[in-house]
Coordinates of C-alpha atoms and ligand atoms in Angstrom, one line a residue:
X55 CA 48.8 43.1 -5.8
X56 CA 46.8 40.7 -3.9
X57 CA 45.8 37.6 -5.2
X58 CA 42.0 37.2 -5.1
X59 CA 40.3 33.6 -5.6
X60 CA 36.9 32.6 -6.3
X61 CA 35.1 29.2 -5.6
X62 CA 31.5 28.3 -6.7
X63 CA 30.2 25.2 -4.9
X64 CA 27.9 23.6 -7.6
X65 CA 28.5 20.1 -6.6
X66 CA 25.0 19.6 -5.1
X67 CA 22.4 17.7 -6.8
X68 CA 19.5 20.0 -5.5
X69 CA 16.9 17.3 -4.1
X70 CA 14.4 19.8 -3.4
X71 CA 13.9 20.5 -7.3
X72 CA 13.0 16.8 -7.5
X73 CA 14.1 17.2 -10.8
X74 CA 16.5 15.1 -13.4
X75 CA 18.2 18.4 -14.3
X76 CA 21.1 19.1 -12.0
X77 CA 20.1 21.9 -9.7
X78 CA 22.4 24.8 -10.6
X79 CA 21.8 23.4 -14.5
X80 CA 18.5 24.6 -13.8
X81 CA 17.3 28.3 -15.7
X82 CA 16.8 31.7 -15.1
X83 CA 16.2 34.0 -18.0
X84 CA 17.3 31.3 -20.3
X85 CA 21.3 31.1 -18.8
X86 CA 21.6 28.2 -15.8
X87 CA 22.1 29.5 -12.4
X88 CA 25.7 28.5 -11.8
X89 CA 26.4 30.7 -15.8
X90 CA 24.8 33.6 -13.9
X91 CA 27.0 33.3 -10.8
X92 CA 30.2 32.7 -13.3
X93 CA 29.2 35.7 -15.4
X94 CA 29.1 38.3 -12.2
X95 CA 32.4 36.8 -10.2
X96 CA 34.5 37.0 -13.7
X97 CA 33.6 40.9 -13.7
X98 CA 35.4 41.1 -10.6
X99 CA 38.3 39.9 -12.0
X100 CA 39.8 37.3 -9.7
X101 CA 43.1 35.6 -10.4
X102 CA 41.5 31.8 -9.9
X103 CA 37.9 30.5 -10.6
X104 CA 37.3 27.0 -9.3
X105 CA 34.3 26.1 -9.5
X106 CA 33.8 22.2 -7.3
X107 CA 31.6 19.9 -9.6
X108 CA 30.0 16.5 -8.5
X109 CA 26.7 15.7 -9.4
X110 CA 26.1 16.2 -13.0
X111 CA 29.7 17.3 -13.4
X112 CA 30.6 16.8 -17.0
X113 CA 27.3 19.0 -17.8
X114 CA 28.4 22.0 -15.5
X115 CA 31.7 21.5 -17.1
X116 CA 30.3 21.2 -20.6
X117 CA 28.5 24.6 -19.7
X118 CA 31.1 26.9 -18.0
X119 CA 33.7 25.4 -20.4
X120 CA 37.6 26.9 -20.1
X121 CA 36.0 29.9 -18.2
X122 CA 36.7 28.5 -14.5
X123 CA 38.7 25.5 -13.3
X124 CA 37.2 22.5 -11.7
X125 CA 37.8 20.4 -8.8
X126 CA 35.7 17.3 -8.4
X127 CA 33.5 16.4 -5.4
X128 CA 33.0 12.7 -5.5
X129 CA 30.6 12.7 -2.7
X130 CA 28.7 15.7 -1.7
X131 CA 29.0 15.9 2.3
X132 CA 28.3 19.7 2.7
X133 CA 29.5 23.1 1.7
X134 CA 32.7 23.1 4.1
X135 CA 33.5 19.7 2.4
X136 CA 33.1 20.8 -0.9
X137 CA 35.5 23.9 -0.7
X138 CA 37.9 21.8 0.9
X139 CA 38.1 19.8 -2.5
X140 CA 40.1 23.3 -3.9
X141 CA 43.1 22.5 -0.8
X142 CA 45.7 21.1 -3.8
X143 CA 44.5 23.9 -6.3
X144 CA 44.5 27.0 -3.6
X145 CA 45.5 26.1 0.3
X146 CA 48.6 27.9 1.5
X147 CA 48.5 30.8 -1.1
X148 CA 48.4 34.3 -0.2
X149 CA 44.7 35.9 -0.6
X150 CA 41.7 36.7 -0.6
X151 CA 39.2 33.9 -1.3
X152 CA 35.6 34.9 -2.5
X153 CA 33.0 31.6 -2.0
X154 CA 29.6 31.4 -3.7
X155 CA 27.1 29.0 -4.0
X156 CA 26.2 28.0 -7.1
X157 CA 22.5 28.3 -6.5
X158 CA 22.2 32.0 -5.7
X159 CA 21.7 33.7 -9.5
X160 CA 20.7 37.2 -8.6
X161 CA 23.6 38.3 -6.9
X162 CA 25.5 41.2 -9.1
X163 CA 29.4 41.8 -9.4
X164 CA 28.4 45.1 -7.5
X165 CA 27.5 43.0 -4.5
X166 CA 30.7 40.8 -4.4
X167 CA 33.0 43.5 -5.3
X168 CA 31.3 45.7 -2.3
X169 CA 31.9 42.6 -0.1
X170 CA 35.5 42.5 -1.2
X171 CA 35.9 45.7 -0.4
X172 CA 34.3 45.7 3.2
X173 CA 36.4 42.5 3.8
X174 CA 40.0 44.2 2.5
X175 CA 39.1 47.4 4.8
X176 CA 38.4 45.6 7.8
X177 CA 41.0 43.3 7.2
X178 CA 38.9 40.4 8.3
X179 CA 39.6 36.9 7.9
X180 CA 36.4 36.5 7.2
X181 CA 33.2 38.4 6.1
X182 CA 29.6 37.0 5.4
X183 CA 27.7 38.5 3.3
X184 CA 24.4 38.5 4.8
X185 CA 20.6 40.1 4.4
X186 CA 17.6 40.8 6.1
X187 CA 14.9 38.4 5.2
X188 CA 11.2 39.0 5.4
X189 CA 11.0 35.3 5.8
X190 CA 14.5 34.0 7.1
X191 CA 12.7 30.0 6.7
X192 CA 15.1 27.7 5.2
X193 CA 18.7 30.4 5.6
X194 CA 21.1 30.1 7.8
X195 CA 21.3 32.5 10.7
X196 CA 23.6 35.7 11.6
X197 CA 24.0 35.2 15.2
X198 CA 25.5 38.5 16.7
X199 CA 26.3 39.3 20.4
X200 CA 25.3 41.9 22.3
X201 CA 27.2 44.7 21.2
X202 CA 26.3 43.1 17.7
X203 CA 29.5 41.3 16.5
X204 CA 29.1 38.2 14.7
X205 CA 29.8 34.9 16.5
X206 CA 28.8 32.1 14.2
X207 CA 26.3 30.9 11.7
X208 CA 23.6 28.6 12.6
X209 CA 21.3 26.4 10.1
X210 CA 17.6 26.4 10.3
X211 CA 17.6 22.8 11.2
X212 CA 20.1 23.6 14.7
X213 CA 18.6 26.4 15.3
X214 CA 16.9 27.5 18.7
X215 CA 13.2 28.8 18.7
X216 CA 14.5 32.3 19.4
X217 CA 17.8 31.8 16.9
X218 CA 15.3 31.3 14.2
X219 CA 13.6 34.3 15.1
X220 CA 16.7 36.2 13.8
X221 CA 16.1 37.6 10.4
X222 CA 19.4 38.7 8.8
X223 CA 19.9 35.4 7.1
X224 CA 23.8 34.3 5.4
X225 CA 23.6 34.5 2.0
X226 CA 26.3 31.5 1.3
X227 CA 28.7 33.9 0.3
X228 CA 31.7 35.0 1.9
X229 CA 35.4 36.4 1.5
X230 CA 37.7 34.6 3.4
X231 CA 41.7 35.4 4.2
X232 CA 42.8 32.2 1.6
X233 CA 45.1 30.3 4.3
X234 CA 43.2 31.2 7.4
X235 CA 40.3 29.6 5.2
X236 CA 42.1 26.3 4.3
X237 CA 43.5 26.0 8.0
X238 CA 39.9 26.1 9.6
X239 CA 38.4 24.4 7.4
X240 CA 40.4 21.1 8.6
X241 CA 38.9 21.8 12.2
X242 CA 35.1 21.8 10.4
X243 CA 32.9 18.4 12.2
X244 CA 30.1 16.8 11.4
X245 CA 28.1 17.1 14.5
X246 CA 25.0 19.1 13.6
X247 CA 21.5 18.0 12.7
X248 CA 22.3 17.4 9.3
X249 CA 25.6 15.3 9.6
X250 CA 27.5 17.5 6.9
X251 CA 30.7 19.3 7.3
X252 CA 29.1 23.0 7.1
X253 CA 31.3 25.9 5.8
X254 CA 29.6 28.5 7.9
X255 CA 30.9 26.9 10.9
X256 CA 34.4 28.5 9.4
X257 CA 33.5 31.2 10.9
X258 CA 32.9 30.6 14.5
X259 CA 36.4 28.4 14.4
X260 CA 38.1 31.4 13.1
X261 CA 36.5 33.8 16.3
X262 CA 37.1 31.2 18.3
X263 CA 40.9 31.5 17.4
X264 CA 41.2 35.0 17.6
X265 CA 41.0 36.3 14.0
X266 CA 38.8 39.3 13.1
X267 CA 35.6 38.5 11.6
X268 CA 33.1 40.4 10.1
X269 CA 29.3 40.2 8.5
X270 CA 28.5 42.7 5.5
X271 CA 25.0 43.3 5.0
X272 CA 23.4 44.0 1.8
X273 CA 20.9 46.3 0.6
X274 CA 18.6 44.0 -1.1
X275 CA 17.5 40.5 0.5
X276 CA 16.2 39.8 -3.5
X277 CA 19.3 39.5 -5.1
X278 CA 20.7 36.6 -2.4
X279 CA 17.8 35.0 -3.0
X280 CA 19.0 30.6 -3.4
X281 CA 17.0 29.1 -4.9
X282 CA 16.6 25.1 -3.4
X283 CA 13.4 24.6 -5.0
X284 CA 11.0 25.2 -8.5
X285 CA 8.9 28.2 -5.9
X286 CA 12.4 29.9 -5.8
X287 CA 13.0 29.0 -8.9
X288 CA 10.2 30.7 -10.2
X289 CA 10.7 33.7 -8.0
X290 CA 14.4 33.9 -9.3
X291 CA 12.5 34.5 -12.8
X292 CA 10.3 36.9 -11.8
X293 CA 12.8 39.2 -10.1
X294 CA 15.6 38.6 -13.3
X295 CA 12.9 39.6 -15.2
X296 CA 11.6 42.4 -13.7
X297 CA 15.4 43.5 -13.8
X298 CA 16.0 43.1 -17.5
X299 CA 13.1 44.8 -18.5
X300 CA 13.6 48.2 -16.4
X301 CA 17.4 47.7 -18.1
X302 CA 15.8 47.9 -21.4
X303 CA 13.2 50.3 -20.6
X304 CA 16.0 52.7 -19.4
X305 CA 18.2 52.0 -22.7
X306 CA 14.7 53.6 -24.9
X307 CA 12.7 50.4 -25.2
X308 CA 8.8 50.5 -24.9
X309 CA 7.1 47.8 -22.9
X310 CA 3.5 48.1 -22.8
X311 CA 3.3 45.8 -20.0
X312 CA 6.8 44.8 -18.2
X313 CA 5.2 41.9 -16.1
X314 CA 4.1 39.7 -19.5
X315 CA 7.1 40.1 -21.4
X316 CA 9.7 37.6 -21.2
X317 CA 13.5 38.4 -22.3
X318 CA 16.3 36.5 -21.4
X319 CA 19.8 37.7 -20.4
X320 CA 22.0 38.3 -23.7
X321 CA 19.2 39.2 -25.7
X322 CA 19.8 42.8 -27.2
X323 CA 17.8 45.6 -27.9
X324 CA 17.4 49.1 -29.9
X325 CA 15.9 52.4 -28.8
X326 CA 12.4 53.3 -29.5
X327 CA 11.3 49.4 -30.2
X328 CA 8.1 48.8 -28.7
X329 CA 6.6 45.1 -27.5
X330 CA 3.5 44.4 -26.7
X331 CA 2.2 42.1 -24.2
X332 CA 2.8 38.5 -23.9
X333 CA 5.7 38.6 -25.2
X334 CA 9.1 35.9 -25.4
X335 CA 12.7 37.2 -26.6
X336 CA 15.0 34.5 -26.3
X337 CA 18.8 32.7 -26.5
X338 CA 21.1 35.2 -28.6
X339 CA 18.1 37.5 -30.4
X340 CA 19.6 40.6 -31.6
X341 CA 16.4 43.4 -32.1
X342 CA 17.0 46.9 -33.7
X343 CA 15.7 50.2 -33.3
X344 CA 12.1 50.9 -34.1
X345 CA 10.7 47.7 -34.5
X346 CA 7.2 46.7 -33.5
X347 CA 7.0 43.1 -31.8
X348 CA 2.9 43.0 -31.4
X349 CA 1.3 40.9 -28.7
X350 CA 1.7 37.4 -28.7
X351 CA 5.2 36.9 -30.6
X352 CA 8.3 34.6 -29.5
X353 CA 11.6 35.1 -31.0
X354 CA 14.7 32.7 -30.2
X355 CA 18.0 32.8 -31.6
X356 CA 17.1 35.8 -34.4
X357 CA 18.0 39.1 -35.7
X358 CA 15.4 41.2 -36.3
X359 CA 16.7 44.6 -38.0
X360 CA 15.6 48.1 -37.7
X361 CA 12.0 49.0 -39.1
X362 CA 10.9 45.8 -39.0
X363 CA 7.3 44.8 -37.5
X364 CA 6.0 42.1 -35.9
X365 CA 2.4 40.7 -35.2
X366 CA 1.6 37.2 -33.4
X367 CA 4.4 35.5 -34.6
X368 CA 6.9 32.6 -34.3
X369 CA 10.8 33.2 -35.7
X370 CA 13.5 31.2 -35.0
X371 CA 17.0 30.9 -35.9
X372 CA 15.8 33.5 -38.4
X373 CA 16.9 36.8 -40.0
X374 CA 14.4 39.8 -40.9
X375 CA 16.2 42.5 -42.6
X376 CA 14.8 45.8 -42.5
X377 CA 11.6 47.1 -43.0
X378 CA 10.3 44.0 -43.6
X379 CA 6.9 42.6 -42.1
X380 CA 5.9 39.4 -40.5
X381 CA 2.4 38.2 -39.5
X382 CA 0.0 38.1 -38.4
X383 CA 0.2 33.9 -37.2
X384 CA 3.6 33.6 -39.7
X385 CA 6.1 31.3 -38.8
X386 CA 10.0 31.6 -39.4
X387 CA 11.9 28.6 -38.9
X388 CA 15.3 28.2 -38.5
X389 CA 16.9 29.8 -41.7
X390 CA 14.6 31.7 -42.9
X391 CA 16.1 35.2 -44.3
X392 CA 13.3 37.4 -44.8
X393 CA 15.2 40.8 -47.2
X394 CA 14.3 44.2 -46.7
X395 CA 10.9 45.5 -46.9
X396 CA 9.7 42.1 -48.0
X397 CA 6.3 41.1 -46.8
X398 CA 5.6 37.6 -44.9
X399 CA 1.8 37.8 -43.7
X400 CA -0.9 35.5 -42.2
X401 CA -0.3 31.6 -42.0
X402 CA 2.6 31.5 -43.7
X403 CA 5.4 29.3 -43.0
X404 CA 9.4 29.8 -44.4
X405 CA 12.2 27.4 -43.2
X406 CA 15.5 27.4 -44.9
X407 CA 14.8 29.6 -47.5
X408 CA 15.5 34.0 -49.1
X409 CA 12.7 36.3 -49.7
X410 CA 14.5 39.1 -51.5
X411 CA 14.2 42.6 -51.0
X412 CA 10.5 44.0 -51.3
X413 CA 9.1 40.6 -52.2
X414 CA 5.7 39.5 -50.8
X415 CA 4.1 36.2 -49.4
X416 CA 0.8 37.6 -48.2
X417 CA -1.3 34.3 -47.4
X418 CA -1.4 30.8 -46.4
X419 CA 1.9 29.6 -48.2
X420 CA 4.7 27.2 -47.8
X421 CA 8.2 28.6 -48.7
X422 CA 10.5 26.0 -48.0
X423 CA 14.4 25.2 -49.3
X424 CA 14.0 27.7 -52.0
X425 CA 15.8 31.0 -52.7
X426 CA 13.5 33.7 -54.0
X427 CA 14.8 37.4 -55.5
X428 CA 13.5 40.4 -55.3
X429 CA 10.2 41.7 -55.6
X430 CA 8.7 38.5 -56.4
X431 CA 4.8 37.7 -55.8
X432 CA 3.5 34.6 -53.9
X433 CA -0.1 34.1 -54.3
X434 CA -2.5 32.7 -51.4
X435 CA -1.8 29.4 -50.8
X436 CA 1.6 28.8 -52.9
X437 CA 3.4 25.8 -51.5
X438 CA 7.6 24.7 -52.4
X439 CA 6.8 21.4 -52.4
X440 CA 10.1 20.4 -51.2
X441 CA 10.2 16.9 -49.7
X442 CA 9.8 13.7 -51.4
X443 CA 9.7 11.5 -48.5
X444 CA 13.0 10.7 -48.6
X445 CA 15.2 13.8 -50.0
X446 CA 14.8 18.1 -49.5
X447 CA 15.1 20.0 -53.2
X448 CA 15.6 23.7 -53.4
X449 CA 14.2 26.1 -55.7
X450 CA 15.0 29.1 -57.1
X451 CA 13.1 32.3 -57.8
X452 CA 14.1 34.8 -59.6
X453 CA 13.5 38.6 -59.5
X454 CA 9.7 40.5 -60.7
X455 CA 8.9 36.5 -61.2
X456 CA 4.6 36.5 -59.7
X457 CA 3.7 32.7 -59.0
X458 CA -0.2 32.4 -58.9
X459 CA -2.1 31.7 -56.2
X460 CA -2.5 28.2 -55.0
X461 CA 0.1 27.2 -57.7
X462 CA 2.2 23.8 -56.5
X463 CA 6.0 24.3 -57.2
X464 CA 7.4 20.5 -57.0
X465 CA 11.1 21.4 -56.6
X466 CA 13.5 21.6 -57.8
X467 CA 12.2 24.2 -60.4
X468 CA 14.0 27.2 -61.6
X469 CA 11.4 30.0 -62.5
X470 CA 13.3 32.9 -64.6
X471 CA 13.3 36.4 -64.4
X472 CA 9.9 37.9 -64.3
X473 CA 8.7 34.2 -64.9
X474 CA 4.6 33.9 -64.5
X475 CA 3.5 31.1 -63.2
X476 CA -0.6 30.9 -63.1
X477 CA -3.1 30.1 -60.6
X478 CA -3.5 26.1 -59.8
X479 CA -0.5 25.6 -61.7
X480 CA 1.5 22.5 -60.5
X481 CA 5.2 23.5 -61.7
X482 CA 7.3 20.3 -62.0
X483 CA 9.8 22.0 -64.7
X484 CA 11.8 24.8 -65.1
X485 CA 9.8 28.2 -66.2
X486 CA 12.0 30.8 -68.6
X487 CA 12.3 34.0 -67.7
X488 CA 9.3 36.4 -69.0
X489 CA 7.4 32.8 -69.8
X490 CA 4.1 32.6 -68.8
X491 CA 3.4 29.3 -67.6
X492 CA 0.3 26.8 -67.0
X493 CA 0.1 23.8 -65.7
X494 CA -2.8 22.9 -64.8
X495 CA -6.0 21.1 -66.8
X496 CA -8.2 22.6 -69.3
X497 CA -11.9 23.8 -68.3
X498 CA -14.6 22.4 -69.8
X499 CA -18.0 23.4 -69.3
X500 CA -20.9 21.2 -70.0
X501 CA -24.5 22.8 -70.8
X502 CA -27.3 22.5 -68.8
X503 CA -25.8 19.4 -66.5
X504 CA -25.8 21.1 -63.1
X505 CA -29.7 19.4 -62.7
X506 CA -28.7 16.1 -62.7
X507 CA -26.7 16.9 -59.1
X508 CA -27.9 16.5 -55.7
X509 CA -27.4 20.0 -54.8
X510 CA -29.4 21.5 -57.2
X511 CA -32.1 23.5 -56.3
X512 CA -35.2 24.7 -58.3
Ligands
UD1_804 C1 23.5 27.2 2.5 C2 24.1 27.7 3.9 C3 23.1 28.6 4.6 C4 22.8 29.8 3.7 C5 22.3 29.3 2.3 C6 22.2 30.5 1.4 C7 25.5 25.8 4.6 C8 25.7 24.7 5.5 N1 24.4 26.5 4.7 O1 22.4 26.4 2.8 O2 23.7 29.0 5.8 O3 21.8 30.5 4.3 O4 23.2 28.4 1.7 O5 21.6 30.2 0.2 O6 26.4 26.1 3.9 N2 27.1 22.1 -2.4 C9 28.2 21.4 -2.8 N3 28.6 20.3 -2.1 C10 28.0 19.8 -1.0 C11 26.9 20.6 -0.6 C12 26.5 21.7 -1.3 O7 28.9 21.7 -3.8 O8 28.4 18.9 -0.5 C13 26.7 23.3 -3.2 C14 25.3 23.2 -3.7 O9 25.4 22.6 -5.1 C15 24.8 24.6 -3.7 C16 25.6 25.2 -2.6 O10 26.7 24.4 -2.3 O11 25.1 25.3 -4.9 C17 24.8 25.4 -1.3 O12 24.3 24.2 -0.9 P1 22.8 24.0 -0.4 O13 22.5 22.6 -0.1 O14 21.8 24.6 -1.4 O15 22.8 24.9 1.0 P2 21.6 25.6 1.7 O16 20.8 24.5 2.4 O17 20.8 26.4 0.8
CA805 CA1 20.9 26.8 -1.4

C-alpha cells in the first residue's frame, strides 16, 4: 500500500492576532485550530503525522499530545522552511505527502481525502488544493495558463495588479509526491517581497522540472477559510457554528433560533431536546433526549440526563439526573449532582454537594459540601454553612428530613431520617432522626410597646 504522510505547519506565531496566545492555540467552537486540523487529517488515516512546532511549542505539544509527532522550527522563515524541518523524519521515503497549515480549521477529512484522491488519479507530484474566493485579499494566487494548467503560486504581496485580480486563491494545502517534495524543496529561495522561503513556490520548481502538476478545486471557499487574524477568527466561529447546529438539528434537536446558540465541537446531544435562544453548550457536555434548555442557559463540562429542564441557568462540572429541574437563575458548580426528579429553583446555588431523588430546593438557598437523600425539603433561604474561614465541612441529610426555611445549618451536622429542623433555626449539632428541632430564640411579646417607636403611626 502506499505510504501517505501528513505535516501541519503550526510553527507560526500569528502576528496578526496581536495576541499572547499562539495563533493556531487560538479557538473555534471551544477546540484550538491546529486540534481541528489534527482531528480531520487522523480520519484519513495517514501512516505519519508531523506536525512542525516553534513558537509556543511545548503548548501545541501539550495540546495534540502522542497523537502527531513533532519536528521543531527554531526560527520561523516561511512555510517551505518549516516543512523542510520534517527532511530527517520523512525525505527520501516513498509517498504521498499531505501539508496543511495549521491555521485553516474548517477544512473536513472529506476535503483532504477528495484531494488525495484527485492527486493519486492524476498521478501528480503535486496538487493544490485551491477555491474560489469572493474576496481573494490576503491568499495566495492560482496562476493558470492559457489552456488553464497551473504554473505557480503567487502571494498577494508579489503579485501583479492583474495576478491579484485572479480569484481562485491556494488554500495552503497540498499533496505532494513525498521525494519529489523534499528534493524541490532544497531549490526553494528567498527572493520575494517577503524574504521567506515560500512552499508554494514548490510548485512552479517542480513544472519547471518536468513533473506533472495539478490544482484541485473545492466546492466551498468557507471551509479553507485561514484565519490570520481575530475578523477570521470570528468568522471561523460563525461558520463552525452554523455547521454544528444544522448537525444537531438533523440528528432530532430543536433550535429555536440556530444563530444565538453556541455549541462547541464534542458536545453531545439527544433527539427531540429543544434550546432556546442565547444559548452556550460547552467542553465535554453530554445532553439527553427530551430536555428543555430555556433561553439564557450555559452548560460546560456537564451531563444533563433525559427529561430534565432547564430555565436561565449556570451548571458546570455538574450532573442532573433525570427528570429533574433547574432554575430559573440556579447555579450548579462544579460537583453538584442533582438526582432524579429533584427540584433546584430560583437563586439557588449547589457546589460539591447530592440532592437525592425527588428532593426539592425551591428558593434562595445555599447547598454546599453536603450530601442530601431523597425527598428531602429545603425551605427558602436555607444556607450549609460550610466554610469557616479556614476549613470546608460537609453535611449530611438524610431521607423525608424538611429543614425550615431560612434555617442556618453550621456544618458539619448530621440531620436523621425524616429529621425536622424549624424555620430560623441555626443547627450547630446533630438532629436524630424523626427529632424535631429548634434552634432559635424564644418570642416574647411585650404589650402595648410598639408606641414608644419611631414608626408608629396614629
Ligand atoms: C499561506 C500561503 C498562501 C495561502 C494561505 C492559505 C505561503 C507562502 N503562503 O499564506 O499562498 O493562500 O497560506 O491560508 O505559504 N508557518 C510555520 N513556519 C513558518 C511560517 C508559517 O510553521 O515559518 C505556519 C503558520 O503557523 C501557519 C501556516 O504555516 O499555520 C501558514 O502560515 P501563514 O503565515 O499563516 O501563511 P499565509 O500568509 O496565510
Ligand atoms: Ca494563514
Amino acid at each position: 500500500m502506499e505510504q501517505k504522510y501528513a505535516i501541519i505547519l503550526a510553527a507560526g506565531k500569528g502576528t496578526r492576532m496581536k495576541s499572547k496566545l499562539y495563533k493556531v492555540l487560538h479557538e473555534v467552537s471551544g477546540k484550538t485550530m491546529v486540534e481541528h486540523v489534527l482531528t480531520q487529517v487522523e480520519k484519513t488515516n495517514p501512516t505519519e503525522i508531523v506536525t512542525i512546532v516553534g513558537h509556543g511549542a511545548d503548548s501545541v505539544k501539550a495540546k495534540l499530545g502522542k497523537r502527531s509527532e513533532y519536528v521543531l522550527q527554531e526560527e520561523q522563515l516561511g512555510t517551505g522552511h518549516a516543512v523542510l524541518q520534517a527532511k530527517d523524519l520523512l525525505a527520501g521515503r516513498k509517498g504521498t505527502t499531505i501539508v496543511l497549515a495549521g491555521d485553516t480549521p474548517l477544512l473536513t477529512a472529506e476535503t483532504i481525502a477528495n484531494l488525495f484522491e484527485y492527486h493519486e488519479q492524476r498521478q501528480s507530484s503535486a496538487t493544490i488544493l485551491t477555491a474560489n474566493a469572493p474576496d481573494p485579499t490576503g491568499y495566495g494566487r492560482v496562476i493558470r495558463n492559457h489552456i488553464g494548467v497551473v504554473e505557480r503560486i503567487v502571494e498577494q504581496k508579489d503579485a501583479t495588479p492583474e495576478e491579484a485580480r485572479v480569484t481562485e486563491i491556494n488554500t495552503g494545502t497540498y499533496a505532494f509526491d513525498n521525494e519529489l517534495l523534499f528534493e524541490a524543496l532544497e531549490s526553494v529561495n528567498t527572493d520575494n517581497a517577503q524574504g521567506e522561503y515560500y512552499l508554494p513556490d514548490v510548485i512552479e520548481i517542480l513544472k519547471k522540472q518536468g513533473h506533472t502538476v495539478s490544482a484541485f478545486q473545492m466546492d466551498n471557499f468557507e471551509d479553507s477559510l485561514g484565519v490570520n487574524d481575530r475578523v477570521a477568527l470570528a468568522e471561523a466561529n460563525q461558520i463552525m457554528k452554523r455547521r454544528i447546529n444544522k448537525f444537531h438539528m438533523t440528528n432530532g434537536v430543536t433550535l429555536i433560533d440556530p444563530e444565538s446558540t453556541y455549541i462547541e465541537s464534542d458536545v453531545v446531544i439527544g433527539s427531540d431536546t429543544i434550546i432556546e435562544p442565547n444559548v452556550m453548550l460547552k467542553g465535554k457536555t453530554v445532553i439527553g433526549s427530551d430536555v428543555f434548555v430555556g433561553a439564557n442557559s450555559q452548560i460546560v463540562d456537564s451531563t444533563i440526563e433525559d427529561n430534565v429542564k432547564i430555565r436561565a441557568s449556570v451548571i458546570e462540572e455538574s450532573i442532573v439526573r433525570n427528570g429533574a429541574d433547574v432554575g430559573p437563575m440556579a447555579h450548579l458548580r462544579p460537583l453538584a449532582d442533582i438526582g432524579e426528579n429533584a427540584h433546584v429553583g430560583n437563586f439557588v446555588e449547589v457546589k460539591k454537594a447530592t440532592l437525592g431523588q425527588g428532593s426539592k430546593a425551591g428558593h434562595l438557598s445555599y447547598i454546599g459540601d453536603t450530601v442530601i437523600g431523597k425527598e428531602v425539603n429545603i425551605g427558602a433561604g436555607v444556607i450549609f454553612v460550610n466554610y469557616d474561614g479556614k476549613n470546608k465541612y460537609t453535611s449530611q441529610v438524610d431521607d423525608y428530613a424538611f429543614i425550615g426555611s431560612n434555617a442556618n445549618i453550621i456544618n458539619p451536622v448530621h440531620v436523621g431520617k425524616n429529621g425536622l429542623v424549624t424555620a430560623g433555626s441555626t443547627i450547630t449539632e446533630d438532629v436524630p432522626e424523626e427529632a424535631l428541632s429548634f434552634g432559635r430564640a424564644k418570642q416574647v411579646n411585650k404589650d402595648g410597646y410598639a408606641p414608644r417607636y419611631p414608626h408608629y403611626k396614629k
